[in-house]
Coordinates of C-alpha atoms and ligand atoms in Angstrom, one line a residue:
X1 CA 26.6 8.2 -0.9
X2 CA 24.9 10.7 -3.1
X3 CA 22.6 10.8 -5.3
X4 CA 25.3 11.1 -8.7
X5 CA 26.5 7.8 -7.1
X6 CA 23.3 5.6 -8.6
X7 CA 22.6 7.9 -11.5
X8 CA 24.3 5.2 -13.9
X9 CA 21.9 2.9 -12.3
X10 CA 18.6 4.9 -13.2
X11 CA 20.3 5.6 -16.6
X12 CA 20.8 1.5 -17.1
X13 CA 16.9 1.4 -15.7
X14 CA 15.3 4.2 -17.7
X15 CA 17.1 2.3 -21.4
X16 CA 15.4 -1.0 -20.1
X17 CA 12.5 0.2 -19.3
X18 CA 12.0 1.7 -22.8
X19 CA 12.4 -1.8 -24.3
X20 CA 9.5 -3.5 -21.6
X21 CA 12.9 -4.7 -20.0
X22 CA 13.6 -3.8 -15.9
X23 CA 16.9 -4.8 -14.7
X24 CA 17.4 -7.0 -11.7
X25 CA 20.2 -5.5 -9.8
X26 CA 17.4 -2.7 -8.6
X27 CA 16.0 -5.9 -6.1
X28 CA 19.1 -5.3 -4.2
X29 CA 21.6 -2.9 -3.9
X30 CA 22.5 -1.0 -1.0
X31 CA 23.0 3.0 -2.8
X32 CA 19.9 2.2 -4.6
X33 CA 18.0 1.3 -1.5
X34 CA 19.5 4.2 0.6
X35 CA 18.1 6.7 -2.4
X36 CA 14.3 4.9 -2.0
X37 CA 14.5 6.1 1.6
X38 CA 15.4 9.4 0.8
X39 CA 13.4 10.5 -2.5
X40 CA 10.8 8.2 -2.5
X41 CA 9.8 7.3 1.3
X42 CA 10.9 10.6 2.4
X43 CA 9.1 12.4 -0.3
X44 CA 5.7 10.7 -0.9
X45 CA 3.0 10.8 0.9
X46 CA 2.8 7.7 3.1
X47 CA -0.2 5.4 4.9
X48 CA 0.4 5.8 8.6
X49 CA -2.6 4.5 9.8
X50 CA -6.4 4.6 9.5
X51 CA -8.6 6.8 11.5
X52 CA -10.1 4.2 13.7
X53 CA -7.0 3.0 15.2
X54 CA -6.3 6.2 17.2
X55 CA -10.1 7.3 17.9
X56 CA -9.3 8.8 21.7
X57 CA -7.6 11.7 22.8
X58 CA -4.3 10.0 24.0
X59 CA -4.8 6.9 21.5
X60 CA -1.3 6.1 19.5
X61 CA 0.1 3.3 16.9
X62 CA 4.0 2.6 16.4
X63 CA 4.2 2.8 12.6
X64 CA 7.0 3.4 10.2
X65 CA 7.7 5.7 7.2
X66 CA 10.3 4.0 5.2
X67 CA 12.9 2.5 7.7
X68 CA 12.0 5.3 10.0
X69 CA 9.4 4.5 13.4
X70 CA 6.7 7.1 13.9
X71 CA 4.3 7.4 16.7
X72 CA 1.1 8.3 15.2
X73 CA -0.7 9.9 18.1
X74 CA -4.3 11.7 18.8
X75 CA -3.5 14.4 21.2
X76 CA -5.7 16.2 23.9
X77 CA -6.9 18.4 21.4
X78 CA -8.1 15.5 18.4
X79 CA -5.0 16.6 16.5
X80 CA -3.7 13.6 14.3
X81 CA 0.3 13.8 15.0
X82 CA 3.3 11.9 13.3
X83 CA 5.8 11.7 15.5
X84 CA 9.3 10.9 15.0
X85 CA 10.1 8.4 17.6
X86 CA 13.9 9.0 17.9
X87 CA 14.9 10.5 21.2
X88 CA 16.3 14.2 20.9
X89 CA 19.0 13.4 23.1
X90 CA 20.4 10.1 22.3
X91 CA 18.1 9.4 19.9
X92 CA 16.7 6.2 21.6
X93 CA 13.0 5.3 20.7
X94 CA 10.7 6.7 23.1
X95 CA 8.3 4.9 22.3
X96 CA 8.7 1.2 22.7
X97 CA 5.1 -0.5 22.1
X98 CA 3.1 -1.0 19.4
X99 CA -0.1 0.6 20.4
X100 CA -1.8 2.5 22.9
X101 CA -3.1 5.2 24.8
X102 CA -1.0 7.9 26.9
X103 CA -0.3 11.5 27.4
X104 CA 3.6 11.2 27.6
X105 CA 6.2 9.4 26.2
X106 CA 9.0 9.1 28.7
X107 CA 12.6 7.9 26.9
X108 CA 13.7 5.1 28.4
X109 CA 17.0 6.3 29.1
X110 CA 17.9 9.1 30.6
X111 CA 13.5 10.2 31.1
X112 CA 13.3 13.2 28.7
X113 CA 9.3 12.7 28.6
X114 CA 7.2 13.9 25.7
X115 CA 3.6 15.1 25.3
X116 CA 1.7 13.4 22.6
X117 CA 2.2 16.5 20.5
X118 CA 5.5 15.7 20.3
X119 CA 6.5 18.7 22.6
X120 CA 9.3 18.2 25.2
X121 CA 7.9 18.5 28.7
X122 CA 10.1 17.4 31.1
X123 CA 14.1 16.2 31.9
X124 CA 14.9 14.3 35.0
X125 CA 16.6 16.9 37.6
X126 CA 16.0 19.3 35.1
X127 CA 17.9 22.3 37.4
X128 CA 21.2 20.3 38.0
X129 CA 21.4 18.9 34.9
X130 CA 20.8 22.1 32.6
X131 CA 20.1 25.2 35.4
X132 CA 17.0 26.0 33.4
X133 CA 14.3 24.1 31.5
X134 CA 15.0 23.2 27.5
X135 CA 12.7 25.0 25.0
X136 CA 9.6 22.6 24.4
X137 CA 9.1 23.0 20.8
X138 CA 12.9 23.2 19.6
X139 CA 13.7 20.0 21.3
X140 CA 10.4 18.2 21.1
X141 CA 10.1 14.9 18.8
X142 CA 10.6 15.5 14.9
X143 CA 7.1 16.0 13.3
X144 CA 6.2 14.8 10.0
X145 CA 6.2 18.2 8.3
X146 CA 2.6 17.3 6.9
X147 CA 0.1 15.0 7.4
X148 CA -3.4 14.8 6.0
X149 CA -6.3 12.7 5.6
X150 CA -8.3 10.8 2.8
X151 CA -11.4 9.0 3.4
X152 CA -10.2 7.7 6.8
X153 CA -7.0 7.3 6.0
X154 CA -4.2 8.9 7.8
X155 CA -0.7 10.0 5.2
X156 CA 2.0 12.0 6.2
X157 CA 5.1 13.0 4.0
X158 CA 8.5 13.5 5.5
X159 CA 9.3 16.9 2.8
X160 CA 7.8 19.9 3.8
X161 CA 7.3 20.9 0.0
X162 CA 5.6 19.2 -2.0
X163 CA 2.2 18.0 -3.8
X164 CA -0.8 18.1 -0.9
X165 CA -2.0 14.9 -0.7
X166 CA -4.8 15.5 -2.5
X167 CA -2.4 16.4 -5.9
X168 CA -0.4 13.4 -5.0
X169 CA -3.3 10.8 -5.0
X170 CA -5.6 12.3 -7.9
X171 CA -7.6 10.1 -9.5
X172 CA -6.5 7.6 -7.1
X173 CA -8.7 9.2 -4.4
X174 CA -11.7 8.5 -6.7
X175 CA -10.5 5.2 -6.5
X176 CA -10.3 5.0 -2.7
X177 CA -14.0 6.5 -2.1
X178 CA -15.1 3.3 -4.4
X179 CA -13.3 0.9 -1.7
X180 CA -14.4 2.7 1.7
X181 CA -16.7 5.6 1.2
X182 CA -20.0 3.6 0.5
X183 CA -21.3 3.9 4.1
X184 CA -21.7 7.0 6.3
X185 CA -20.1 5.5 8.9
X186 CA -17.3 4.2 7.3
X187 CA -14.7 1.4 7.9
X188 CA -12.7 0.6 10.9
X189 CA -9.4 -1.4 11.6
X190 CA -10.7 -5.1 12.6
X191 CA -7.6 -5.3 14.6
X192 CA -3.9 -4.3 14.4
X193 CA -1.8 -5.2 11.7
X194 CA -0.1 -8.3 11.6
X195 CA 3.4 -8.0 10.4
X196 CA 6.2 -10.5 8.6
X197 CA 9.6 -10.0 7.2
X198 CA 9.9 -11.5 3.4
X199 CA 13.1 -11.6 1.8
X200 CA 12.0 -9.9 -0.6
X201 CA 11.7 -6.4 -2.4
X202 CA 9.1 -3.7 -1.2
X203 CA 8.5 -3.0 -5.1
X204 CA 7.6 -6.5 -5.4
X205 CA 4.6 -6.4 -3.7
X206 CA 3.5 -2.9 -5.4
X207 CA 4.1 -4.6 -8.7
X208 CA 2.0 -7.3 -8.3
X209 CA -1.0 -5.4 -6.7
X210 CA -0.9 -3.2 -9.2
X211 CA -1.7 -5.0 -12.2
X212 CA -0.2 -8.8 -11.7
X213 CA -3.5 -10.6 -13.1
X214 CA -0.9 -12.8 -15.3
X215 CA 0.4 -14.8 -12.6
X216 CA -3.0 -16.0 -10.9
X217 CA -3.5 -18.9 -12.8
X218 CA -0.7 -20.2 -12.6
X219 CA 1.0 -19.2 -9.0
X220 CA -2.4 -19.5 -7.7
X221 CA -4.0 -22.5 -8.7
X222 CA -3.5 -24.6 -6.1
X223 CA -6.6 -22.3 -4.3
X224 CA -8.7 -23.5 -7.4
X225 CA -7.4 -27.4 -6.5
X226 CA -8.7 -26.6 -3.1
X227 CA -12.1 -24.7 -4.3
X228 CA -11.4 -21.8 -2.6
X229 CA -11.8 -19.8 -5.9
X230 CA -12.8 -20.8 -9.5
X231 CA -11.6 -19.9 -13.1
X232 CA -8.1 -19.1 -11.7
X233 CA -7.1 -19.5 -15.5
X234 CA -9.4 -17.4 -16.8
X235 CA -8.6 -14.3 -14.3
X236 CA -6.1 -12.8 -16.9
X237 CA -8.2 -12.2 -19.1
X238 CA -11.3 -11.5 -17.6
X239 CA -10.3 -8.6 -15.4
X240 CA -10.1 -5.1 -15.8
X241 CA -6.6 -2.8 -15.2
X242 CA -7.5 0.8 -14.3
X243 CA -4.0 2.9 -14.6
X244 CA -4.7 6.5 -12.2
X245 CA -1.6 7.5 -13.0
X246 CA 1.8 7.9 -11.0
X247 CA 2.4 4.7 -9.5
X248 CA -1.3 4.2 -8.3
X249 CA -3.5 1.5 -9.7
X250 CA -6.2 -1.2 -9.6
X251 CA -7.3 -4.7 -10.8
X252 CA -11.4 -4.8 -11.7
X253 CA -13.6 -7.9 -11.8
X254 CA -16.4 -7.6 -13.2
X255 CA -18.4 -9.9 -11.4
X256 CA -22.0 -9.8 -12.9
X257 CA -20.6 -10.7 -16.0
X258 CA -18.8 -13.4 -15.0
X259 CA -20.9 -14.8 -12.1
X260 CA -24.4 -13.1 -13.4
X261 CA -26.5 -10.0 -12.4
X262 CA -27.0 -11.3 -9.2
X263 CA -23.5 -10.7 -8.1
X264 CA -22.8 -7.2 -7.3
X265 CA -20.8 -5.2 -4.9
X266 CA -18.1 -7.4 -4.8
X267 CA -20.4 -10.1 -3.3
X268 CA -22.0 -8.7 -0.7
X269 CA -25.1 -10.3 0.3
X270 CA -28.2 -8.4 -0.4
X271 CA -29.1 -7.5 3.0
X272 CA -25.3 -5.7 3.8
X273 CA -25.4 -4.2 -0.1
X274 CA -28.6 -2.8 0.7
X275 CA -26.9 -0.8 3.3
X276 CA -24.6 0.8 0.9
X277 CA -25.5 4.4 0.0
X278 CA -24.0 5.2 -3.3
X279 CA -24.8 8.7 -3.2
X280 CA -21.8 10.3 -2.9
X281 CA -20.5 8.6 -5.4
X282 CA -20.7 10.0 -9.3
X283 CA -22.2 8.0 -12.2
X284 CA -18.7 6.3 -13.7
X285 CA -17.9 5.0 -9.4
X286 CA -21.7 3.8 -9.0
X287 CA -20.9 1.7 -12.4
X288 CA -18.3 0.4 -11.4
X289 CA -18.9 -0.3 -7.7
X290 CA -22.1 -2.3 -9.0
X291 CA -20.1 -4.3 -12.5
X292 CA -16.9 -4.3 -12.3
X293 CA -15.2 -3.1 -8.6
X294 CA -11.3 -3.1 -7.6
X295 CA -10.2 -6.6 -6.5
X296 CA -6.8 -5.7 -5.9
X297 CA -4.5 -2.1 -6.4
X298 CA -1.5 -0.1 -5.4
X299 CA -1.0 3.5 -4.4
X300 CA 2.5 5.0 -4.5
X301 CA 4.7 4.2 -2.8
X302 CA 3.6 0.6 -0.9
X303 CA 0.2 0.8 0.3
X304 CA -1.8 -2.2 -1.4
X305 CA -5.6 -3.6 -1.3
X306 CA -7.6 -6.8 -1.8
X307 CA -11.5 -6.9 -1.8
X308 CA -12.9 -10.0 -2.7
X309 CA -15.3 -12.6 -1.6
X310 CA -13.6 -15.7 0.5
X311 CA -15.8 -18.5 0.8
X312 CA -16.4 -19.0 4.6
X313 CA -16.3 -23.0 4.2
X314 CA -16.1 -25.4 1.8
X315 CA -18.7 -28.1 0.8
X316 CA -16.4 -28.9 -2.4
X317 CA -19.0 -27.7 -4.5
X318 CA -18.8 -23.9 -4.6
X319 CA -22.1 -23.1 -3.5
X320 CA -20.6 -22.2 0.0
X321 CA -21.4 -19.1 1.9
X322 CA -19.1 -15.9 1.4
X323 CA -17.7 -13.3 3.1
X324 CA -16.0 -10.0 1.7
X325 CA -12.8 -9.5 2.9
X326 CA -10.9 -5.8 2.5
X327 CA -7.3 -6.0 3.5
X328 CA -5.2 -3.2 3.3
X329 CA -1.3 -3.8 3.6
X330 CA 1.9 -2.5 3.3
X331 CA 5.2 -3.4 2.1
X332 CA 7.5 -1.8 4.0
X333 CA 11.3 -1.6 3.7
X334 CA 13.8 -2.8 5.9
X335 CA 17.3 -3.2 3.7
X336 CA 18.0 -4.1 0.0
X337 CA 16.0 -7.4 -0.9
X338 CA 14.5 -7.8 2.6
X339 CA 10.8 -6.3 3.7
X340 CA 7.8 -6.4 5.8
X341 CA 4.4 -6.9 5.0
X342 CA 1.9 -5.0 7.5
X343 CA -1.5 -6.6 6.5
X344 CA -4.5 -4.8 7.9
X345 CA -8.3 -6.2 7.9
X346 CA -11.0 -3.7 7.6
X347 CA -14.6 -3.9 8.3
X348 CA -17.4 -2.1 8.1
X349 CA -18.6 -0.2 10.8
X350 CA -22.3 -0.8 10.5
X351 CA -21.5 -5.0 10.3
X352 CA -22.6 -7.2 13.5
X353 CA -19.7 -8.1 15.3
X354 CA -20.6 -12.0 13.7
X355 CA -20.6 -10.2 10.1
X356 CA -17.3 -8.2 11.0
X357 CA -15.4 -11.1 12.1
X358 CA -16.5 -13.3 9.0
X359 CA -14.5 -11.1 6.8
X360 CA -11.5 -10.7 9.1
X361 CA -11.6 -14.2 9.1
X362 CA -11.8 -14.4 5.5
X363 CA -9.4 -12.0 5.3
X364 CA -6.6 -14.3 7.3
X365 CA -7.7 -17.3 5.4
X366 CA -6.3 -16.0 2.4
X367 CA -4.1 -12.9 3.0
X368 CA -2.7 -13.6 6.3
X369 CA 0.8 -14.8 7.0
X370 CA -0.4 -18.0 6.1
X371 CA -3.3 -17.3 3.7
X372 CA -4.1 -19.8 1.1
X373 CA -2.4 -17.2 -1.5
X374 CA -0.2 -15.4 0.6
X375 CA 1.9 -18.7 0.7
X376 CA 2.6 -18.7 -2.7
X377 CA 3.2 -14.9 -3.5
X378 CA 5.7 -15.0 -0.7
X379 CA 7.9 -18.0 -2.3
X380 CA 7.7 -16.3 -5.5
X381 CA 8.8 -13.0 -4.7
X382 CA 11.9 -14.2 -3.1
X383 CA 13.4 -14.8 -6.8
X384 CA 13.9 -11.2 -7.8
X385 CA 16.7 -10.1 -4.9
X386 CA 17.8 -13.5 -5.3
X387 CA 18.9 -12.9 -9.3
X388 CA 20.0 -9.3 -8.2
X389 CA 22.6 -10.4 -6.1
X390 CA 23.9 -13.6 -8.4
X391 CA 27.4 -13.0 -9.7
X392 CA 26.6 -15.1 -12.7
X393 CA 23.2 -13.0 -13.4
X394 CA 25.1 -9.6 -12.8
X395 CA 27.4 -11.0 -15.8
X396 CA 24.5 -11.7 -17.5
X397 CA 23.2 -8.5 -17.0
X398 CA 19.3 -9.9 -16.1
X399 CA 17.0 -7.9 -17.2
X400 CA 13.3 -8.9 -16.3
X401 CA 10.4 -9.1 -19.2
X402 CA 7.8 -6.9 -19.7
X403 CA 7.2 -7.0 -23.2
X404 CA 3.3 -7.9 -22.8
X405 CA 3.5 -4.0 -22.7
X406 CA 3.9 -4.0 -27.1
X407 CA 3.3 -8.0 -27.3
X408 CA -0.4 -8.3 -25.7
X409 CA -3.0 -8.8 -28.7
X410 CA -5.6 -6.2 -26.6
X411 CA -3.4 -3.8 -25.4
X412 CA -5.4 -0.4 -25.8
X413 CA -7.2 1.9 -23.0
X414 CA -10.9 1.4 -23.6
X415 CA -12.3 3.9 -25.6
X416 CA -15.7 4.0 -24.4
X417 CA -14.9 4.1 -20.9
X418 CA -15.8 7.4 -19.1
X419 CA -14.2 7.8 -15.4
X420 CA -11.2 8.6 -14.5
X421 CA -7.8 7.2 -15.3
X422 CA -7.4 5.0 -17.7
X423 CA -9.3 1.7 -18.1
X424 CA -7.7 -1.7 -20.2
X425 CA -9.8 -4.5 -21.6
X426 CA -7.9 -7.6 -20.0
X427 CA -5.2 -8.3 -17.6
X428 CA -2.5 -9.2 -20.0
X429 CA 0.2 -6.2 -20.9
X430 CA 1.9 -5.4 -18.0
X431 CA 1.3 -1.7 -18.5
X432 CA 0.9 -0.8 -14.8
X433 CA 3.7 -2.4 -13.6
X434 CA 5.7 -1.0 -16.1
X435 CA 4.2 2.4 -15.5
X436 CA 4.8 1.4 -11.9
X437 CA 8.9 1.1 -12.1
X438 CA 8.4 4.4 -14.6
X439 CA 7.0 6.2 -11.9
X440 CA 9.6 5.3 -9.4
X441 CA 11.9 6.2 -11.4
X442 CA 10.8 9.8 -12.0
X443 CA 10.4 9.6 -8.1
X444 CA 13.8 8.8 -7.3
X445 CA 15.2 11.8 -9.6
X446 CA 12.7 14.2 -9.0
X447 CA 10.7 13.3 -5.6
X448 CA 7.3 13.1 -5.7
X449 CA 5.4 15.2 -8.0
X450 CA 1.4 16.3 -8.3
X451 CA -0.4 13.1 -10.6
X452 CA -1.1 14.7 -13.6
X453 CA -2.4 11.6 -15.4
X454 CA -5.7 10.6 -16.4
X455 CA -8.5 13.1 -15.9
X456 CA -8.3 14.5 -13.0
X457 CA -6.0 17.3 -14.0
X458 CA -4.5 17.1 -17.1
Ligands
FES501 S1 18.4 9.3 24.9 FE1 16.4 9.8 25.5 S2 16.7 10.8 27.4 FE2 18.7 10.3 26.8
FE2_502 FE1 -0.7 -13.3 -5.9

């Protein structure tokens, strides 16, 4: 396969696209897939994990870039490595937990053992086998050729050229201080991921979290039937979509208009929103933290969030105590049409350890494997590899609708609104998941590239 081999693919995608149209046969096909893990996964920068999962010297997590397992370890020295967790000698994983705390990985196979820099340290009758000892940095593990990180958050990106990270998220860094930069201390991991296979497309999930307030209503209403939310129908056009620009986005309630002045900071009780120090943050953020805050967003490629209250209990009258829950998760690849969700719970580090696991909880309840609206996402998303791989669709040559894009009554940015990226009045128009596929697009042709959009450097 090379890359010519799918160019009359992106050529089919980039007409569609230009009509609010996104063809199906990109939910599953094999070249198509195989180019994703080489231009987009092994371009962009990645979520590897966040800082409080590896806080000791020695600490490590299994994770994956693409379809590729990393170790992400904290070596001796507090150095944040990504490791390439292929054997240099066979190439069998070294590493075969998910998490935990050592000096040396030691391949099961033959025993070529590896410090948690990566470095090769040892082979088993090292002086009969190969008379004198292997070089220690030219056969150590692979290392990610870069890795930085944001507010806690731990990327890495497998091209050693490239945007830094801090190019590659723009304004969508701005976004990420509003989510976990509100507290000194921080956020930390409530526990490790938990992880399912869907068959269904990584790009699915981006889509949806990055703009999807259309389908709420509808997909979700059976959690207003149950009065675990309210106004499901009015979602769409209540919320906010904030576009940051390549492939990174967010969904905005604004809660005190909807619920009244009282509810700010995403719902926080007034004792844990007191806590906040909004300091740091400038004017447009502090706005927007207190009115209107992410609910829901995407940055490139498949890293996702959700903050929003989760009623604890229900007395069947909505006047139930709440808990905020912040989930980050992932959608990661596994082959064409089949993926992985990785769904994290963060809390914050100044909550009790009662406070802490109300929102985990919360978190589950409605985001976990069998979350109240994870149920239904997962069903739905199962129809787009489905269509790609149809015979009688591929004759039909299915092409998916987007045409809120140019259909949508309210369909301009806001023009009063000051921060960064740009800000829409409603939920209807599709525009960031249409920027969303533009994006990958451009990423599959040209790798990633620094986000120019918005304000933060164009
Ligand atoms: S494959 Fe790892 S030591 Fe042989
Ligand atoms: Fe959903």
């Amino acid at each position: 396969m090379t890359e010519l081999d799918i160019d009359p693919l992106l050529h089919r995608v980039e007409q569609a696209l230009a009509e609010d149209r996104l063809p199906a046969e990109i939910f599953n096909d094999d070249a198509l897939f195989a180019a994703e893990m080489d231009q987009v996964f092994g371009t962009c920068w990645v979520f590897v994990a966040h800082e409080s999962e590896i806080p000791n010297p020695g600490d490590f997590v299994q994770r994956r870039i693409g379809v590729d397992p990393v170790i992400v370890t904290r070596d001796g020295h507090g150095g944040v490595n990504v490791l390439s967790n292929y054997c240099r000698h066979r190439g069998t994983q070294v590493c075969q937990t998910d998490t935990g705390n050592s000096r040396f990985f030691k391949c099961p196979y033959h025993g070529w053992t590896y410090s948690n820099n990566g470095d090769l340290v040892g082979t088993p009758n090292m002086r009969g086998a190969y008379g004198t000892p292997l070089d220690a940095k030219e056969w150590g593990l692979f290392r990610a050729p870069r890795v930085d990180v944001r507010s806690g958050m731990i990327f890495a990106s497998l091209a050693a050229e490239g945007p830094s990270l801090e190019e590659y998220l723009g304004d969508a860094a701005w976004m990420l201080e509003m989510l976990v930069d509100l507290h000194p201390k921080g956020m930390r991991v409530a526990g490790p991921p938990e992880r399912y296979k869907l068959k269904s497309d990584w790009k699915t999930g981006a889509e949806n979290f990055s703009g999807d307030a259309y389908h709420v209503g509808t997909l979700h209403y059976s959690n207003e039937q149950i009065r675990i939310i309210q106004g499901t129908k009015a979602n769409v056009e209540v919320t906010r979509l904030y576009d940051f620009g390549s492939g990174h986005y967010s969904i905005n309630m604004p809660f005190t208009e909807v619920a009244g002045p009282e509810f700010t900071f995403w719902g926080y009780g007034a004792e844990t929103a007191a806590k906040f120090d909004l300091s740091g943050l400038d004017e447009a953020q502090q706005h927007i933290v207190t009115h209107e805050p992410p609910i829901i967003g995407n940055i490139f490629p498949n890293l996702s969030f959700v903050r929003a209250p989760i009623p604890l209990a229900t007395d069947g009258q909505f006047t139930m105590q709440m808990a905020v829950a912040t989930i980050f998760r992932q959608w990661q690849p596994i082959g064409p049409g089949q993926m992985e969700v990785w769904n994290w719970q963060f809390v914050w580090d100044f909550q009790s350890e009662e406070e802490s696991l109300a929102s985990a909880v919360a978190g589950q309840f409605v985001f976990g494997s069998a979350g109240t609206f994870e149920v239904d996402d997962t069903v739905a998303w199962e129809g787009a590899p489905k269509a790609a791989k149809s015979p009688w669709m591929k004759r039909e040559d299915m092409q998916f609708n987007f045409e809120q894009a140019h259909r949508s009554v309210e369909r301009e940015p806001d023009p009063a609104y000051q921060g960064r990226g740009i800000k829409r009045g409603t939920g209807y128009g599709e525009h960031n998941q249409l920027n969303f596929y533009r994006h990958w697009l451009r990423t599959l042709r040209f790798g990633a590239q620094p986000n120019t959009a918005g304000t933060f450097a164009s």
